Amino acid sequence: MVNAFPIAQLGEPVLRQPATLIEDSQAPWVQSLIDRLLVTLHQSNGVGIAAPQVAQSHRLFVVASRPNPRYPNAPLMNPTAMLNPRLISHTEDTVRDWEGCLSIPGIRGLVPRYSAIEVEYQTREGELHQQILEGFVARIFQHELDHLNGVVFLDRLESVQDIITDQVYLQRLQTPTPQAQKSIGS
Ligand code: ZN
């Protein structure tokens, strides 16, 4: 049986450290770290989680996009482990949208991210994979890649006024503002 990890919270130094490269994707400790990340992500209802968020400072995260009220068109993808991920290229334009973080509970921030990116990562089977990511999945990737560099979404905000509480965020979902309507359509 695989147990979930406790999730590191903002203020814990591990969230501010650059994570180290994984040299052998097939090492048993790497495979078991992936399994525990998957269980932890599932239990926390997140769409992504990075190894530093469970106090394991290694370059690995899991992306698990699925449709939700704010992104009804988000692709449903099997949770995918990405090892030693890299951003190869990106669009010039950025899109601002709300993000939360399992390590920063209770608030959301309006974060600019590249709208489309080309990425490279190793799969848990050890294969090198390149692909283009857009929209919601591109956003998750950039959020999780930041975690591997000791960066959290708060660092990306253009203004502290772009922070709202979860409670207000959820209220806005029920009565969409023009901003929210715009992002749902994109
Ligand atoms: Zn996060």
PDB file of C-alpha atoms and ligand atoms in Angstrom:
ATOM      1  CA  MET A   1       0.000   0.000   0.000  1.00  0.00           C
ATOM      2  CA  VAL A   2       1.282   3.423  -0.965  1.00  0.00           C
ATOM      3  CA  ASN A   3       0.730   6.271   1.473  1.00  0.00           C
ATOM      4  CA  ALA A   4       0.184   9.898   0.590  1.00  0.00           C
ATOM      5  CA  PHE A   5       2.829  12.432   1.594  1.00  0.00           C
ATOM      6  CA  PRO A   6       2.115  15.440   3.775  1.00  0.00           C
ATOM      7  CA  ILE A   7       2.265  18.554   1.580  1.00  0.00           C
ATOM      8  CA  ALA A   8       4.932  21.188   2.294  1.00  0.00           C
ATOM      9  CA  GLN A   9       3.419  24.572   3.076  1.00  0.00           C
ATOM     10  CA  LEU A  10       4.659  28.019   2.072  1.00  0.00           C
ATOM     11  CA  GLY A  11       7.440  28.987   4.459  1.00  0.00           C
ATOM     12  CA  GLU A  12       9.065  25.567   4.447  1.00  0.00           C
ATOM     13  CA  PRO A  13      12.544  26.057   2.934  1.00  0.00           C
ATOM     14  CA  VAL A  14      12.207  23.071   0.560  1.00  0.00           C
ATOM     15  CA  LEU A  15       9.729  25.094  -1.532  1.00  0.00           C
ATOM     16  CA  ARG A  16      12.421  27.704  -2.186  1.00  0.00           C
ATOM     17  CA  GLN A  17      15.260  25.371  -3.161  1.00  0.00           C
ATOM     18  CA  PRO A  18      16.141  24.465  -6.753  1.00  0.00           C
ATOM     19  CA  ALA A  19      15.526  20.730  -7.167  1.00  0.00           C
ATOM     20  CA  THR A  20      18.222  18.371  -8.440  1.00  0.00           C
ATOM     21  CA  LEU A  21      18.224  16.400 -11.703  1.00  0.00           C
ATOM     22  CA  ILE A  22      17.135  12.771 -11.617  1.00  0.00           C
ATOM     23  CA  GLU A  23      19.957  10.707 -13.079  1.00  0.00           C
ATOM     24  CA  ASP A  24      18.263   7.319 -13.265  1.00  0.00           C
ATOM     25  CA  SER A  25      14.528   7.360 -13.933  1.00  0.00           C
ATOM     26  CA  GLN A  26      14.381   3.613 -13.386  1.00  0.00           C
ATOM     27  CA  ALA A  27      15.829   3.696  -9.863  1.00  0.00           C
ATOM     28  CA  PRO A  28      13.390   2.103  -7.403  1.00  0.00           C
ATOM     29  CA  TRP A  29      13.301   5.211  -5.228  1.00  0.00           C
ATOM     30  CA  VAL A  30      12.257   7.314  -8.242  1.00  0.00           C
ATOM     31  CA  GLN A  31       9.488   4.907  -9.210  1.00  0.00           C
ATOM     32  CA  SER A  32       8.176   4.777  -5.660  1.00  0.00           C
ATOM     33  CA  LEU A  33       8.350   8.586  -5.383  1.00  0.00           C
ATOM     34  CA  ILE A  34       6.191   8.790  -8.545  1.00  0.00           C
ATOM     35  CA  ASP A  35       3.672   6.341  -7.051  1.00  0.00           C
ATOM     36  CA  ARG A  36       3.423   8.324  -3.834  1.00  0.00           C
ATOM     37  CA  LEU A  37       3.062  11.604  -5.749  1.00  0.00           C
ATOM     38  CA  LEU A  38       0.187  10.092  -7.740  1.00  0.00           C
ATOM     39  CA  VAL A  39      -1.575   8.985  -4.559  1.00  0.00           C
ATOM     40  CA  THR A  40      -0.970  12.352  -2.888  1.00  0.00           C
ATOM     41  CA  LEU A  41      -2.316  14.236  -5.919  1.00  0.00           C
ATOM     42  CA  HIS A  42      -5.388  12.033  -6.106  1.00  0.00           C
ATOM     43  CA  GLN A  43      -6.181  12.511  -2.414  1.00  0.00           C
ATOM     44  CA  SER A  44      -5.755  16.271  -2.581  1.00  0.00           C
ATOM     45  CA  ASN A  45      -7.871  16.753  -5.745  1.00  0.00           C
ATOM     46  CA  GLY A  46      -5.118  18.747  -7.398  1.00  0.00           C
ATOM     47  CA  VAL A  47      -4.320  18.960 -11.099  1.00  0.00           C
ATOM     48  CA  GLY A  48      -0.571  18.888 -10.576  1.00  0.00           C
ATOM     49  CA  ILE A  49       2.029  18.304  -7.879  1.00  0.00           C
ATOM     50  CA  ALA A  50       5.794  18.680  -7.845  1.00  0.00           C
ATOM     51  CA  ALA A  51       8.230  16.602  -5.800  1.00  0.00           C
ATOM     52  CA  PRO A  52       9.463  19.601  -3.722  1.00  0.00           C
ATOM     53  CA  GLN A  53       5.869  19.995  -2.522  1.00  0.00           C
ATOM     54  CA  VAL A  54       6.301  16.716  -0.679  1.00  0.00           C
ATOM     55  CA  ALA A  55       9.747  17.716   0.583  1.00  0.00           C
ATOM     56  CA  GLN A  56      11.581  15.682  -2.089  1.00  0.00           C
ATOM     57  CA  SER A  57      13.854  18.130  -3.882  1.00  0.00           C
ATOM     58  CA  HIS A  58      14.071  16.317  -7.241  1.00  0.00           C
ATOM     59  CA  ARG A  59      13.117  17.429 -10.754  1.00  0.00           C
ATOM     60  CA  LEU A  60       9.869  15.567 -11.114  1.00  0.00           C
ATOM     61  CA  PHE A  61       6.195  16.479 -11.200  1.00  0.00           C
ATOM     62  CA  VAL A  62       2.850  14.964 -12.107  1.00  0.00           C
ATOM     63  CA  VAL A  63       0.345  16.725 -14.387  1.00  0.00           C
ATOM     64  CA  ALA A  64      -3.269  15.577 -14.248  1.00  0.00           C
ATOM     65  CA  SER A  65      -5.572  17.818 -16.264  1.00  0.00           C
ATOM     66  CA  ARG A  66      -9.286  17.164 -16.206  1.00  0.00           C
ATOM     67  CA  PRO A  67     -12.372  19.187 -17.141  1.00  0.00           C
ATOM     68  CA  ASN A  68     -13.630  21.403 -14.342  1.00  0.00           C
ATOM     69  CA  PRO A  69     -16.117  24.283 -14.073  1.00  0.00           C
ATOM     70  CA  ARG A  70     -13.528  26.910 -14.990  1.00  0.00           C
ATOM     71  CA  TYR A  71     -11.986  24.914 -17.824  1.00  0.00           C
ATOM     72  CA  PRO A  72     -14.792  22.806 -19.255  1.00  0.00           C
ATOM     73  CA  ASN A  73     -12.671  22.099 -22.314  1.00  0.00           C
ATOM     74  CA  ALA A  74      -9.574  21.057 -20.393  1.00  0.00           C
ATOM     75  CA  PRO A  75      -8.312  17.766 -21.753  1.00  0.00           C
ATOM     76  CA  LEU A  76      -8.900  14.705 -19.641  1.00  0.00           C
ATOM     77  CA  MET A  77      -5.510  13.112 -19.387  1.00  0.00           C
ATOM     78  CA  ASN A  78      -4.147  10.297 -17.333  1.00  0.00           C
ATOM     79  CA  PRO A  79      -1.914  11.643 -14.584  1.00  0.00           C
ATOM     80  CA  THR A  80       1.478  11.923 -16.261  1.00  0.00           C
ATOM     81  CA  ALA A  81       4.820  11.917 -14.464  1.00  0.00           C
ATOM     82  CA  MET A  82       7.357  14.270 -16.056  1.00  0.00           C
ATOM     83  CA  LEU A  83      11.013  13.836 -15.065  1.00  0.00           C
ATOM     84  CA  ASN A  84      13.699  16.463 -15.645  1.00  0.00           C
ATOM     85  CA  PRO A  85      11.187  18.639 -17.536  1.00  0.00           C
ATOM     86  CA  ARG A  86      12.398  21.555 -19.657  1.00  0.00           C
ATOM     87  CA  LEU A  87      10.758  24.470 -21.410  1.00  0.00           C
ATOM     88  CA  ILE A  88      12.161  24.498 -24.959  1.00  0.00           C
ATOM     89  CA  SER A  89      10.219  27.412 -26.453  1.00  0.00           C
ATOM     90  CA  HIS A  90       7.119  29.473 -25.821  1.00  0.00           C
ATOM     91  CA  THR A  91       4.691  31.915 -27.392  1.00  0.00           C
ATOM     92  CA  GLU A  92       5.317  35.615 -26.927  1.00  0.00           C
ATOM     93  CA  ASP A  93       1.858  36.205 -25.556  1.00  0.00           C
ATOM     94  CA  THR A  94       0.773  35.421 -22.037  1.00  0.00           C
ATOM     95  CA  VAL A  95      -2.670  34.790 -20.614  1.00  0.00           C
ATOM     96  CA  ARG A  96      -3.715  35.685 -17.080  1.00  0.00           C
ATOM     97  CA  ASP A  97      -5.873  33.272 -15.160  1.00  0.00           C
ATOM     98  CA  TRP A  98      -6.530  32.130 -11.609  1.00  0.00           C
ATOM     99  CA  GLU A  99      -4.259  29.599  -9.979  1.00  0.00           C
ATOM    100  CA  GLY A 100      -4.181  27.971  -6.609  1.00  0.00           C
ATOM    101  CA  CYS A 101      -1.522  25.811  -5.011  1.00  0.00           C
ATOM    102  CA  LEU A 102      -1.671  22.872  -2.612  1.00  0.00           C
ATOM    103  CA  SER A 103       1.234  24.454  -0.739  1.00  0.00           C
ATOM    104  CA  ILE A 104      -0.555  27.814  -0.404  1.00  0.00           C
ATOM    105  CA  PRO A 105      -4.072  26.918   0.724  1.00  0.00           C
ATOM    106  CA  GLY A 106      -6.905  29.406   0.963  1.00  0.00           C
ATOM    107  CA  ILE A 107      -5.999  31.865  -1.778  1.00  0.00           C
ATOM    108  CA  ARG A 108      -5.943  32.250  -5.551  1.00  0.00           C
ATOM    109  CA  GLY A 109      -3.869  34.520  -7.717  1.00  0.00           C
ATOM    110  CA  LEU A 110      -4.224  35.887 -11.237  1.00  0.00           C
ATOM    111  CA  VAL A 111      -1.057  34.588 -12.893  1.00  0.00           C
ATOM    112  CA  PRO A 112       0.279  35.391 -16.371  1.00  0.00           C
ATOM    113  CA  ARG A 113       1.572  32.319 -18.239  1.00  0.00           C
ATOM    114  CA  TYR A 114       2.650  31.624 -21.819  1.00  0.00           C
ATOM    115  CA  SER A 115      -0.376  30.490 -23.775  1.00  0.00           C
ATOM    116  CA  ALA A 116       1.497  27.686 -25.546  1.00  0.00           C
ATOM    117  CA  ILE A 117       4.847  26.021 -24.876  1.00  0.00           C
ATOM    118  CA  GLU A 118       7.080  23.353 -26.307  1.00  0.00           C
ATOM    119  CA  VAL A 119       8.406  21.060 -23.618  1.00  0.00           C
ATOM    120  CA  GLU A 120      10.660  18.097 -23.122  1.00  0.00           C
ATOM    121  CA  TYR A 121      10.637  15.586 -20.295  1.00  0.00           C
ATOM    122  CA  GLN A 122      11.451  11.988 -19.514  1.00  0.00           C
ATOM    123  CA  THR A 123       8.586   9.592 -18.926  1.00  0.00           C
ATOM    124  CA  ARG A 124       8.604   7.211 -15.976  1.00  0.00           C
ATOM    125  CA  GLU A 125       9.588   4.528 -18.482  1.00  0.00           C
ATOM    126  CA  GLY A 126      12.717   6.541 -19.251  1.00  0.00           C
ATOM    127  CA  GLU A 127      11.735   7.767 -22.724  1.00  0.00           C
ATOM    128  CA  LEU A 128      12.528  11.304 -23.803  1.00  0.00           C
ATOM    129  CA  HIS A 129       9.331  13.012 -24.868  1.00  0.00           C
ATOM    130  CA  GLN A 130       8.765  16.339 -26.629  1.00  0.00           C
ATOM    131  CA  GLN A 131       5.372  17.932 -27.076  1.00  0.00           C
ATOM    132  CA  ILE A 132       3.421  21.145 -27.498  1.00  0.00           C
ATOM    133  CA  LEU A 133       1.161  22.102 -24.607  1.00  0.00           C
ATOM    134  CA  GLU A 134      -1.556  24.741 -24.749  1.00  0.00           C
ATOM    135  CA  GLY A 135      -4.060  26.385 -22.448  1.00  0.00           C
ATOM    136  CA  PHE A 136      -4.765  24.719 -19.131  1.00  0.00           C
ATOM    137  CA  VAL A 137      -2.134  21.996 -19.456  1.00  0.00           C
ATOM    138  CA  ALA A 138       0.505  24.564 -20.444  1.00  0.00           C
ATOM    139  CA  ARG A 139      -0.460  26.524 -17.321  1.00  0.00           C
ATOM    140  CA  ILE A 140      -0.111  23.487 -15.065  1.00  0.00           C
ATOM    141  CA  PHE A 141       3.279  22.655 -16.594  1.00  0.00           C
ATOM    142  CA  GLN A 142       4.619  26.179 -16.005  1.00  0.00           C
ATOM    143  CA  HIS A 143       3.275  26.228 -12.427  1.00  0.00           C
ATOM    144  CA  GLU A 144       4.911  22.883 -11.618  1.00  0.00           C
ATOM    145  CA  LEU A 145       8.178  23.735 -13.394  1.00  0.00           C
ATOM    146  CA  ASP A 146       8.383  26.825 -11.197  1.00  0.00           C
ATOM    147  CA  HIS A 147       8.217  24.574  -8.126  1.00  0.00           C
ATOM    148  CA  LEU A 148      11.378  22.799  -9.330  1.00  0.00           C
ATOM    149  CA  ASN A 149      13.139  26.178  -9.357  1.00  0.00           C
ATOM    150  CA  GLY A 150      11.977  27.317  -5.935  1.00  0.00           C
ATOM    151  CA  VAL A 151       9.367  29.658  -7.412  1.00  0.00           C
ATOM    152  CA  VAL A 152       5.696  29.819  -6.376  1.00  0.00           C
ATOM    153  CA  PHE A 153       2.798  31.491  -8.181  1.00  0.00           C
ATOM    154  CA  LEU A 154       2.849  34.440  -5.781  1.00  0.00           C
ATOM    155  CA  ASP A 155       6.205  35.429  -7.297  1.00  0.00           C
ATOM    156  CA  ARG A 156       4.545  35.732 -10.730  1.00  0.00           C
ATOM    157  CA  LEU A 157       1.743  38.089  -9.738  1.00  0.00           C
ATOM    158  CA  GLU A 158       1.741  41.523 -11.318  1.00  0.00           C
ATOM    159  CA  SER A 159       0.122  43.005  -8.216  1.00  0.00           C
ATOM    160  CA  VAL A 160      -0.758  41.813  -4.732  1.00  0.00           C
ATOM    161  CA  GLN A 161      -4.237  43.034  -5.630  1.00  0.00           C
ATOM    162  CA  ASP A 162      -4.451  39.992  -7.893  1.00  0.00           C
ATOM    163  CA  ILE A 163      -4.870  37.780  -4.808  1.00  0.00           C
ATOM    164  CA  ILE A 164      -8.327  36.686  -3.673  1.00  0.00           C
ATOM    165  CA  THR A 165      -9.534  34.158  -1.131  1.00  0.00           C
ATOM    166  CA  ASP A 166     -10.840  30.742  -2.108  1.00  0.00           C
ATOM    167  CA  GLN A 167     -14.215  31.792  -0.780  1.00  0.00           C
ATOM    168  CA  VAL A 168     -14.464  34.773  -3.130  1.00  0.00           C
ATOM    169  CA  TYR A 169     -13.073  32.696  -5.984  1.00  0.00           C
ATOM    170  CA  LEU A 170     -15.821  30.125  -5.514  1.00  0.00           C
ATOM    171  CA  GLN A 171     -18.478  32.857  -5.282  1.00  0.00           C
ATOM    172  CA  ARG A 172     -17.256  34.290  -8.569  1.00  0.00           C
ATOM    173  CA  LEU A 173     -17.612  30.920 -10.241  1.00  0.00           C
ATOM    174  CA  GLN A 174     -21.310  31.004  -9.419  1.00  0.00           C
ATOM    175  CA  THR A 175     -21.744  34.566 -10.709  1.00  0.00           C
ATOM    176  CA  PRO A 176     -19.078  34.941 -13.373  1.00  0.00           C
ATOM    177  CA  THR A 177     -17.471  38.332 -13.821  1.00  0.00           C
ATOM    178  CA  PRO A 178     -16.664  39.464 -17.364  1.00  0.00           C
ATOM    179  CA  GLN A 179     -13.093  38.351 -16.671  1.00  0.00           C
ATOM    180  CA  ALA A 180     -14.125  34.839 -15.677  1.00  0.00           C
ATOM    181  CA  GLN A 181     -16.479  34.535 -18.622  1.00  0.00           C
ATOM    182  CA  LYS A 182     -13.675  35.480 -20.913  1.00  0.00           C
ATOM    183  CA  SER A 183     -11.316  32.859 -19.527  1.00  0.00           C
ATOM    184  CA  ILE A 184     -13.943  30.123 -19.580  1.00  0.00           C
ATOM    185  CA  GLY A 185     -14.401  30.759 -23.268  1.00  0.00           C
ATOM    186  CA  SER A 186     -10.706  30.520 -24.050  1.00  0.00           C
TER     187      SER A 186
HETATM  188 ZN    ZN B   1       1.801  24.713  -6.601  1.00  0.00          ZN
END
